[in-house]
Short mmCIF file of C-alpha atoms and ligand atoms in Angstrom, two decimals:
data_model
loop_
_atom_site.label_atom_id
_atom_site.label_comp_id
_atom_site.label_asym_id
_atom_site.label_seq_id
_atom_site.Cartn_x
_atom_site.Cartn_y
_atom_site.Cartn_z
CA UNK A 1 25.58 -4.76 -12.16
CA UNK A 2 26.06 -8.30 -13.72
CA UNK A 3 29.53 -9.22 -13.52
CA UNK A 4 31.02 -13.35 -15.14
CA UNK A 5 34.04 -13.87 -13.32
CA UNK A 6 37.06 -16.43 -13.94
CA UNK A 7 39.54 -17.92 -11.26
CA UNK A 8 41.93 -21.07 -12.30
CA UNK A 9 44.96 -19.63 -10.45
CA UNK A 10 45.15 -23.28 -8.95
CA UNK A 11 43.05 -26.96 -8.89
CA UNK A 12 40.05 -24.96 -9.31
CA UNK A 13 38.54 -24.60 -12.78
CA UNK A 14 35.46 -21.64 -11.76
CA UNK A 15 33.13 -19.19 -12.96
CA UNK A 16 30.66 -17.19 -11.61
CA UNK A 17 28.00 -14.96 -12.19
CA UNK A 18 27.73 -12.37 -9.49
CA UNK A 19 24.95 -9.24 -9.16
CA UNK A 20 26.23 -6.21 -7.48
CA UNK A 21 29.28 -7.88 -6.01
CA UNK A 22 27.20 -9.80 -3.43
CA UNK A 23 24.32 -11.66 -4.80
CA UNK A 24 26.01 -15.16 -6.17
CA UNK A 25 23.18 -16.06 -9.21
CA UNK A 26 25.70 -19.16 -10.37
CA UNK A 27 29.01 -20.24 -8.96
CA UNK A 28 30.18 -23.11 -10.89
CA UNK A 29 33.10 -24.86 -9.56
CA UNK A 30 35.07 -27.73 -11.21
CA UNK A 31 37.26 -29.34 -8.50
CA UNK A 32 41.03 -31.17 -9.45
CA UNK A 33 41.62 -32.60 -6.15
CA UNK A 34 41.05 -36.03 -7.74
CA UNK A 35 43.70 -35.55 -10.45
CA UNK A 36 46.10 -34.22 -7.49
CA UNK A 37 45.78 -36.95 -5.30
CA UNK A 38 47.61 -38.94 -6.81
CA UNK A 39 50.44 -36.86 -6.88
CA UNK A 40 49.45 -35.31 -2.95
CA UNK A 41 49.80 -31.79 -4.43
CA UNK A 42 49.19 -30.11 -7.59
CA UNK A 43 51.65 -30.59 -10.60
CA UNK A 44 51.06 -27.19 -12.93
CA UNK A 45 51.95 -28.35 -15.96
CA UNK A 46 49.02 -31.45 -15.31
CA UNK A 47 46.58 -28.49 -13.87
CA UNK A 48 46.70 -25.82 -16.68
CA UNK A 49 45.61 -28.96 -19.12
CA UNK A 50 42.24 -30.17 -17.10
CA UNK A 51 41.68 -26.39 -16.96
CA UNK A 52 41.98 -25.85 -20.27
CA UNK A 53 39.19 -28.79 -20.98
CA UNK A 54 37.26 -28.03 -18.02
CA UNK A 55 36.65 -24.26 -18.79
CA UNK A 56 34.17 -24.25 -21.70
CA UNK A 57 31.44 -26.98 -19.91
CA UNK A 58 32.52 -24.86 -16.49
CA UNK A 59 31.66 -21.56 -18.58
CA UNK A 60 28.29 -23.03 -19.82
CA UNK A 61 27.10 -23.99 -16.56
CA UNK A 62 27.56 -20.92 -14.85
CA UNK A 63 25.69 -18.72 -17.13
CA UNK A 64 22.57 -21.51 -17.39
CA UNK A 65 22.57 -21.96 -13.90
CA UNK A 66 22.39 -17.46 -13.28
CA UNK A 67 20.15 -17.64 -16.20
CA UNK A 68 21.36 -14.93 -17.96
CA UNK A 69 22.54 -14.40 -21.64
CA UNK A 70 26.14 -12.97 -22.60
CA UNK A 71 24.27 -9.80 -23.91
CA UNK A 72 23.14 -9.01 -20.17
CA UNK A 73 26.24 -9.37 -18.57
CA UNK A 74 27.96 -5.83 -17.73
CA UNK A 75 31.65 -6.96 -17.61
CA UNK A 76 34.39 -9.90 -17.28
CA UNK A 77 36.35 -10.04 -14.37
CA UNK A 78 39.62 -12.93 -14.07
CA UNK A 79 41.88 -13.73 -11.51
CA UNK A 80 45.31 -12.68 -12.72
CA UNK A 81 47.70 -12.75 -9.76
CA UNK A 82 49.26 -14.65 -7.62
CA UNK A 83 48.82 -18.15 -9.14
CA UNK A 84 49.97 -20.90 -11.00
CA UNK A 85 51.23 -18.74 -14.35
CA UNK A 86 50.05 -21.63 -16.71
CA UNK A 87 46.94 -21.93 -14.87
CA UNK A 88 45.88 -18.55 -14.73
CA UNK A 89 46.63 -17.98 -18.39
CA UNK A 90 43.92 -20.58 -19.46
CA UNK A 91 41.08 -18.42 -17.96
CA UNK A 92 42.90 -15.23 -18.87
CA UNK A 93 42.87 -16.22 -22.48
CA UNK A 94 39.18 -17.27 -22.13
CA UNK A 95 37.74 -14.03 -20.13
CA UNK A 96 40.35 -11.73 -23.17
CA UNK A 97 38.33 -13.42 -25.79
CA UNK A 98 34.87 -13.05 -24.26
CA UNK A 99 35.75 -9.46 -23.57
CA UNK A 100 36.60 -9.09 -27.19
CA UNK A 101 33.36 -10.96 -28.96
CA UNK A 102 30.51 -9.93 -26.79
CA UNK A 103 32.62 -5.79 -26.06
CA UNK A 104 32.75 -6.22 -22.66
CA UNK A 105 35.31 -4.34 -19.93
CA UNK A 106 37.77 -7.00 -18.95
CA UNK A 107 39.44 -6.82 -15.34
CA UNK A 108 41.39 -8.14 -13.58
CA UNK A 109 41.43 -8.84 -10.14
CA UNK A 110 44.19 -10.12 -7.51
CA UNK A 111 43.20 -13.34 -6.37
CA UNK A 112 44.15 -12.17 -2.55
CA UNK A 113 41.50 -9.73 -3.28
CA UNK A 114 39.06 -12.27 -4.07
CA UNK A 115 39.60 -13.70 -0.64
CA UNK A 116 39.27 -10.74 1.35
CA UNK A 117 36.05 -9.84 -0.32
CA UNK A 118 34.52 -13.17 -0.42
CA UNK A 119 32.87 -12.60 3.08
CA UNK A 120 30.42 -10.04 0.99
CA UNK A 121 28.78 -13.15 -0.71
CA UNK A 122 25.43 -13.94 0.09
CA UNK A 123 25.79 -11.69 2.98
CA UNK A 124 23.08 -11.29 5.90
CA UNK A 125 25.25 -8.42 6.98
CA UNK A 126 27.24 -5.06 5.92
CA UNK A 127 31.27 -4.14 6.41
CA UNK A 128 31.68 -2.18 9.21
CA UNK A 129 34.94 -0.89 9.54
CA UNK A 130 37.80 -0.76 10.37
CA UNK A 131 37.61 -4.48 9.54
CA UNK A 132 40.62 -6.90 10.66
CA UNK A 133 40.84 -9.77 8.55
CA UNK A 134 43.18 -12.99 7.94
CA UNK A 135 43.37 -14.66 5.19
CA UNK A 136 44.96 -18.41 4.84
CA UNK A 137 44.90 -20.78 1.99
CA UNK A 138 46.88 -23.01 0.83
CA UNK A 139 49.21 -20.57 -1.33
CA UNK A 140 48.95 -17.27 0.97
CA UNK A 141 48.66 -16.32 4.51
CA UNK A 142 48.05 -12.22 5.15
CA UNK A 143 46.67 -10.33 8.13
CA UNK A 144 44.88 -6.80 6.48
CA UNK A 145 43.49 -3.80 8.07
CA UNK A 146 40.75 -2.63 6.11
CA UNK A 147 39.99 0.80 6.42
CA UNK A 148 37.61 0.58 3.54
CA UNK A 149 36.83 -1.11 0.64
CA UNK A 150 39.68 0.55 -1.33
CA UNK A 151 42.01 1.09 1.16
CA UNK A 152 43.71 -2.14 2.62
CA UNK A 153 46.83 -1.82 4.75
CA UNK A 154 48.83 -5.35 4.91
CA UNK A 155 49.91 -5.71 8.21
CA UNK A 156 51.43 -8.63 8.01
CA UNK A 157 52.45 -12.12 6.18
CA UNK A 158 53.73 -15.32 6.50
CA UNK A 159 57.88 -15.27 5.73
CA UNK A 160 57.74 -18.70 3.95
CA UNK A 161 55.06 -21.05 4.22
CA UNK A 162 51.09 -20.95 4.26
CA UNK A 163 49.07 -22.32 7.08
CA UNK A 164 47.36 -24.40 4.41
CA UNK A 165 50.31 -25.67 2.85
CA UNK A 166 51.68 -26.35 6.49
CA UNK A 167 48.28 -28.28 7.08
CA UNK A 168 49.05 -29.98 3.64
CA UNK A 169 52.53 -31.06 4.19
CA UNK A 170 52.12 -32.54 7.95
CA UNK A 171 49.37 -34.76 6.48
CA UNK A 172 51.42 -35.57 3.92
CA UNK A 173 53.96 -36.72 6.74
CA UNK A 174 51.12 -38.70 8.28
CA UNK A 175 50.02 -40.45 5.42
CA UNK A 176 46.71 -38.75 4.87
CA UNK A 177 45.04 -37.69 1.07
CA UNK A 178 45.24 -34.33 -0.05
CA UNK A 179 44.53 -31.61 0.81
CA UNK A 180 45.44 -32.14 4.28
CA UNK A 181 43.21 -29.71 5.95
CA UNK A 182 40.31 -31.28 6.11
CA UNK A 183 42.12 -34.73 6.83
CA UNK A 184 43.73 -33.58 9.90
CA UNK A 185 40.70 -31.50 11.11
CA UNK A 186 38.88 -34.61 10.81
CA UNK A 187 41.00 -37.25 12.57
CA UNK A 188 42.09 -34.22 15.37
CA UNK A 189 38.79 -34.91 16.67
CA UNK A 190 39.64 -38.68 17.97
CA UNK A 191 42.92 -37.15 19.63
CA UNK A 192 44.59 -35.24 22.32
CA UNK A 193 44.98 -31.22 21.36
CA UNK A 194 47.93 -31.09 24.46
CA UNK A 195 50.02 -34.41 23.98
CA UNK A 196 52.85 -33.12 22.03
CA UNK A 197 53.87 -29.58 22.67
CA UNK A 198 55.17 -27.83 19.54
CA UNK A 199 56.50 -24.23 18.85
CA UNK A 200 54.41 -21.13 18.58
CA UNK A 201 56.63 -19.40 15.57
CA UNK A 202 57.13 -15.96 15.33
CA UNK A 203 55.23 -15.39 18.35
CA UNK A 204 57.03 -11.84 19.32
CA UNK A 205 56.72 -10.90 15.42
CA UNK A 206 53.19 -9.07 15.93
CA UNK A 207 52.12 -9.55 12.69
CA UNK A 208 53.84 -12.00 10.28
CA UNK A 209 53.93 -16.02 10.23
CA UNK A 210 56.06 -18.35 9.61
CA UNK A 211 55.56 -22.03 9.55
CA UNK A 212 58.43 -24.03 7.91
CA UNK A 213 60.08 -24.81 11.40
CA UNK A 214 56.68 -25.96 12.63
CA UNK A 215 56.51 -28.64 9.68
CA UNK A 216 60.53 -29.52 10.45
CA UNK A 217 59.23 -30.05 14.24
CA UNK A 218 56.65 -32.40 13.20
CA UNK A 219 58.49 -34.17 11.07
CA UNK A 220 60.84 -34.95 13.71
CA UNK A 221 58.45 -35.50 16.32
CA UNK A 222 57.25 -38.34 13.70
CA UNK A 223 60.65 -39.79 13.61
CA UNK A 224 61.09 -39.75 17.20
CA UNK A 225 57.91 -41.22 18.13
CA UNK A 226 58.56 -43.69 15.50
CA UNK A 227 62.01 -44.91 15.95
CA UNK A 228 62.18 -44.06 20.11
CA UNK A 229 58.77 -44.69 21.17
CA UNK A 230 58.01 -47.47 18.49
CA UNK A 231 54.45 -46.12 18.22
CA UNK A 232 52.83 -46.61 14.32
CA UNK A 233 51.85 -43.98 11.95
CA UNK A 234 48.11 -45.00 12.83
CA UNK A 235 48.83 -44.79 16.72
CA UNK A 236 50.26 -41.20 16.84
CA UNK A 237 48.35 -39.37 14.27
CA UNK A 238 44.98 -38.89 16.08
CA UNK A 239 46.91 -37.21 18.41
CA UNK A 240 49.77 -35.61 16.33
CA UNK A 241 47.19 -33.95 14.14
CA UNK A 242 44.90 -32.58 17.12
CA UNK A 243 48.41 -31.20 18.62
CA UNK A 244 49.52 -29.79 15.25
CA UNK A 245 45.86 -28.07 15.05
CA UNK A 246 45.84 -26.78 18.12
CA UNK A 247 49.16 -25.20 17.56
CA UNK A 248 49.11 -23.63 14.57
CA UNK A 249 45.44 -22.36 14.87
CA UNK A 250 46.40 -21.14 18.25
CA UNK A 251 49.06 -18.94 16.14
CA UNK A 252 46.95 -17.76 13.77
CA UNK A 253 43.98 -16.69 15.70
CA UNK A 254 46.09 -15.08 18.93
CA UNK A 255 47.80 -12.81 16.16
CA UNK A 256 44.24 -11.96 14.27
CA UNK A 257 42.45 -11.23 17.64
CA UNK A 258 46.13 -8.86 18.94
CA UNK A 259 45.75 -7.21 15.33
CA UNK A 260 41.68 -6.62 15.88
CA UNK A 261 42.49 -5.07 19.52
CA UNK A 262 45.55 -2.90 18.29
CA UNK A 263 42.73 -1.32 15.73
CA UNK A 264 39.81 -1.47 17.56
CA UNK A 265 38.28 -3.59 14.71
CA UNK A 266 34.50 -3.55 14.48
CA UNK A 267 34.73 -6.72 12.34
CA UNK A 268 37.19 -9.62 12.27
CA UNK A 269 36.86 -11.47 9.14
CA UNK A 270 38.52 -15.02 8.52
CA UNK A 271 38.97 -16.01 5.47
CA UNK A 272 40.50 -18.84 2.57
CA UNK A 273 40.79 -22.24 2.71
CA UNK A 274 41.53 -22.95 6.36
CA UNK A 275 39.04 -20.74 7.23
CA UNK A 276 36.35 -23.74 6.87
CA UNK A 277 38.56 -25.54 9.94
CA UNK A 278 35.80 -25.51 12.38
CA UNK A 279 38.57 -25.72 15.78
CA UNK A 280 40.41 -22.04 14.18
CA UNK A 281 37.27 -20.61 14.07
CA UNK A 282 36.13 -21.79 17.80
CA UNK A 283 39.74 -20.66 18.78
CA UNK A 284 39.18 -17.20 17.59
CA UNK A 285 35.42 -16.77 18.47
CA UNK A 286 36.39 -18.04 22.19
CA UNK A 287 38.89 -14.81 22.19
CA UNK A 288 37.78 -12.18 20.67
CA UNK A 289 36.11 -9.44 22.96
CA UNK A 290 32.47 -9.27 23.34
CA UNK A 291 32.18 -5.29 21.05
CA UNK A 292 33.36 -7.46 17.93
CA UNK A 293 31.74 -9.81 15.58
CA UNK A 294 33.09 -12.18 13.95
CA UNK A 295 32.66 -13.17 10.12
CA UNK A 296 33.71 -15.67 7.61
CA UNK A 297 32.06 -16.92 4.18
CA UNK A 298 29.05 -17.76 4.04
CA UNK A 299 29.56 -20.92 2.30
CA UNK A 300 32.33 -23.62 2.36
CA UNK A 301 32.70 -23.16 -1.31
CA UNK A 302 32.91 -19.65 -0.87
CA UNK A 303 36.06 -20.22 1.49
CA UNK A 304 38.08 -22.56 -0.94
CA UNK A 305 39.15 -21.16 -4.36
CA UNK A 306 35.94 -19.86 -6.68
CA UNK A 307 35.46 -17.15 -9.14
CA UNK A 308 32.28 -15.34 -7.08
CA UNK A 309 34.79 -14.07 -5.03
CA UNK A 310 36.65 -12.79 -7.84
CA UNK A 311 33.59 -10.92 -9.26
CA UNK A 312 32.84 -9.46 -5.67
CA UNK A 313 36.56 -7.70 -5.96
CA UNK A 314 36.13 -6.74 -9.28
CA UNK A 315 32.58 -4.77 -8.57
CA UNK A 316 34.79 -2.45 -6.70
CA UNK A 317 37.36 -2.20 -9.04
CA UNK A 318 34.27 -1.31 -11.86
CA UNK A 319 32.92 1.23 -9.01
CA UNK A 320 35.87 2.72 -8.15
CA UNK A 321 37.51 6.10 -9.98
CA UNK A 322 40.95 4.69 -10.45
CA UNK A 323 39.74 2.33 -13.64
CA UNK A 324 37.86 5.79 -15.09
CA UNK A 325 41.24 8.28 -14.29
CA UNK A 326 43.49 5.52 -15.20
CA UNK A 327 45.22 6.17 -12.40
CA UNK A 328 48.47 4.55 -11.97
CA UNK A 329 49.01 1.21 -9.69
CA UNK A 330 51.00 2.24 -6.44
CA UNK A 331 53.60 -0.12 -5.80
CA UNK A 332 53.69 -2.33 -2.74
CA UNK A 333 50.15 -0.17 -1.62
CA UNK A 334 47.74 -3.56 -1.05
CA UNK A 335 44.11 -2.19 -1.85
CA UNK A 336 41.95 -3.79 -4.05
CA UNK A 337 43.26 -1.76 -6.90
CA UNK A 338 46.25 -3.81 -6.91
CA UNK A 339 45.46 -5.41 -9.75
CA UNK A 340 48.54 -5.01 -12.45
CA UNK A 341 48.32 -8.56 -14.04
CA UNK A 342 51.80 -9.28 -13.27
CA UNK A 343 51.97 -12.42 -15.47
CA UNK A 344 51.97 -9.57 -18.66
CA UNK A 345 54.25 -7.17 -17.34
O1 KG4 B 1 41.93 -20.93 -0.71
P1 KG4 B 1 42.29 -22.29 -1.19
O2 KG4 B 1 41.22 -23.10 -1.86
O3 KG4 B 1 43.47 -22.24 -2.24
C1 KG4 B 1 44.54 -21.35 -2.25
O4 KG4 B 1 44.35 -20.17 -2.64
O5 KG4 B 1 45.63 -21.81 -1.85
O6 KG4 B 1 42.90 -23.09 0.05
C2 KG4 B 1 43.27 -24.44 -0.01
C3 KG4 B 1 43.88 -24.83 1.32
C4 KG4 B 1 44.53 -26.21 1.31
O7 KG4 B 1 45.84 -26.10 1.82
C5 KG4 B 1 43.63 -27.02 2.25
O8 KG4 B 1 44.32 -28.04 2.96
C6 KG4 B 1 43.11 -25.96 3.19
O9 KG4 B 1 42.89 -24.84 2.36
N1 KG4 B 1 41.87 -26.36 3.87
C7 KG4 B 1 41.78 -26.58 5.20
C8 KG4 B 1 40.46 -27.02 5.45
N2 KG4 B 1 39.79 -27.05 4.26
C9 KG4 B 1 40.67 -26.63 3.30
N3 KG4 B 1 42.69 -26.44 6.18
C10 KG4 B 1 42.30 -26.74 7.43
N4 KG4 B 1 41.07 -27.18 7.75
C11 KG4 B 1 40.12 -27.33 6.80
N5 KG4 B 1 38.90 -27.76 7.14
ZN1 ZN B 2 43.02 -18.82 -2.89
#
């Protein structure tokens, strides 16, 4: 099954041509980070518009580069929720009108679905569950128990802030470009990870995360350091960002490897954005018991925002009997069928 997917639920215009929900033939990727560094974060109203011109040529590219026609495609699949709304309307609008010309099955897909699914792509290996996996980007940070493919339990979620927009925001403090995680993971490795000791949040809270206080506790570490110790911005951030690393991957991966135990996981999947920061994945591999293997995307591109991942949830939701009985959406039940565009409703 050939399945064109869309995702422009943020700074990344993306489309995809994915076989059977693994094999990527094309995943064409149009970054904005240019555009949004100069404003060190996205500004919607300034995203929706270079999606909107970067979505035709983006389009294109992905179906020369699979080397398939329209005709042989079996169905259109488009990241509808969560998101920018403005963003995710462009591709919406473009997948609707695709789905219309060439009579295709449209569907939509959650974008958090995506994620969780994007360790299928390219894959050497199969699921085996129960599979325990954490997901954290930039705009969402959830710990799932996946029984199977269409039944995932949320076990947990960050209160307020993503890790990536933590990682994001503390760079921001420092000075750095955005996005921030790569910054910091890069100049972490000229510093000390155990110079500044900073709170492990929500560390009796099993499951969730939250990381607002963490930022406030940087940011007056900064001014402390600054004004007290009279140490430069360039002076304390080698070591400032290797502390802040440490810490908050320390968080995240001690509550992914407690969840994988509590569940006897066979797999423990990592996954989004941060899940290319090479330290959170050494701090979770250096945990986890020897009877479970550890997984993340194949590719770095497969980890950040792209519409592959979007096709690899949506050749479930084409597999799966709920699309055929029409079955109704369960509220507040996080399985891949949660897929209720919510922007429409
Ligand atoms: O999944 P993603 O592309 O977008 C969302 O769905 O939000 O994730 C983007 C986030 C940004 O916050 C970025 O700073 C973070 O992922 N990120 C990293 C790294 N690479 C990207 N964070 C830490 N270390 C990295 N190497
Ligand atoms: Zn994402």
């Amino acid at each position: 099954m050939l399945i064109l997917a869309f995702e422009s639920s943020c700074d990344e215009t993306a489309c995809a041509v994915v076989k059977d929900g693994t094999q990527v033939l094309s995943n064409a990727i149009y970054s904005q980070i240019q555009t949004h560094q100069k404003t060190q974060g996205v500004v919607p109203e300034v995203a929706a518009r270079e999606h909107v011109a970067k979505l035709q040529p983006v389009f294109e590219s992905a179906l020369a580069e699979a080397g398939v026609s329209m005709e042989e495609i079996d169905a259109i699949a488009c990241s509808t929720y969560p998101g920018l709304v403005n963003c995710i309307l462009t591709s919406n609008t473009m997948a609707s009108c695709l789905a219309l010309i060439y009579n295709k099955p449209l569907i939509p897909v959650n974008h958090k679905m995506g994620h969780v699914l994007s360790c299928r792509l390219d894959a050497d290996f199969d699921f085996e569950f129960p599979v325990v996996c954490l997901s954290v980007s930039g705009g969402h940070n959830e710990l799932y128990l996946l029984h199977s493919f269409d039944n995932i339990e949320l076990l947990g979620q960050s209160l307020d802030d993503a890790a990536g927009e933590a990682y994001d925001k503390v760079a921001k403090m420092l000075g750095l470009k955005y996005p921030g995680g790569p910054e910091i993971s890069r100049i972490a490795e000229s510093g000390a990870p155990y110079k500044y000791k900073l709170p492990n949040p929500l560390a009796k809270q099993a499951f969730n995360f939250s990381f607002s206080g963490l930022k406030t506790n940087v940011k007056y570490l900064i001014e402390k350091l600054r004004s007290q110790d009279g140490l430069s911005l360039e002076e304390l951030t080698p070591d400032l960002a290797a502390s802040f690393q440490q810490t908050i991957n320390y968080n995240l991966s001690s509550k992914l490897v407690n969840a994988a135990k509590e569940f006897s996981a066979t797999q423990v999947h990592l996954v989004g954005g941060v899940s290319a920061n090479n330290d959170l994945r050494a701090q979770i591999t250096s945990q986890l018991p020897a009877n479970m293997s550890f997984k993340h995307p194949k590719k770095l591109s497969y980890c950040t925002d792209n519409a592959a991942m979007i096709a690899a949830a949506a050749y479930f939701v084409c597999k799966s009997d709920y699309i055929q009985a029409g079955k109704a959406v369960t509220p507040g039940n996080s399985s891949l069928i949660e897929l209720v565009p919510k922007v429409c409703n």
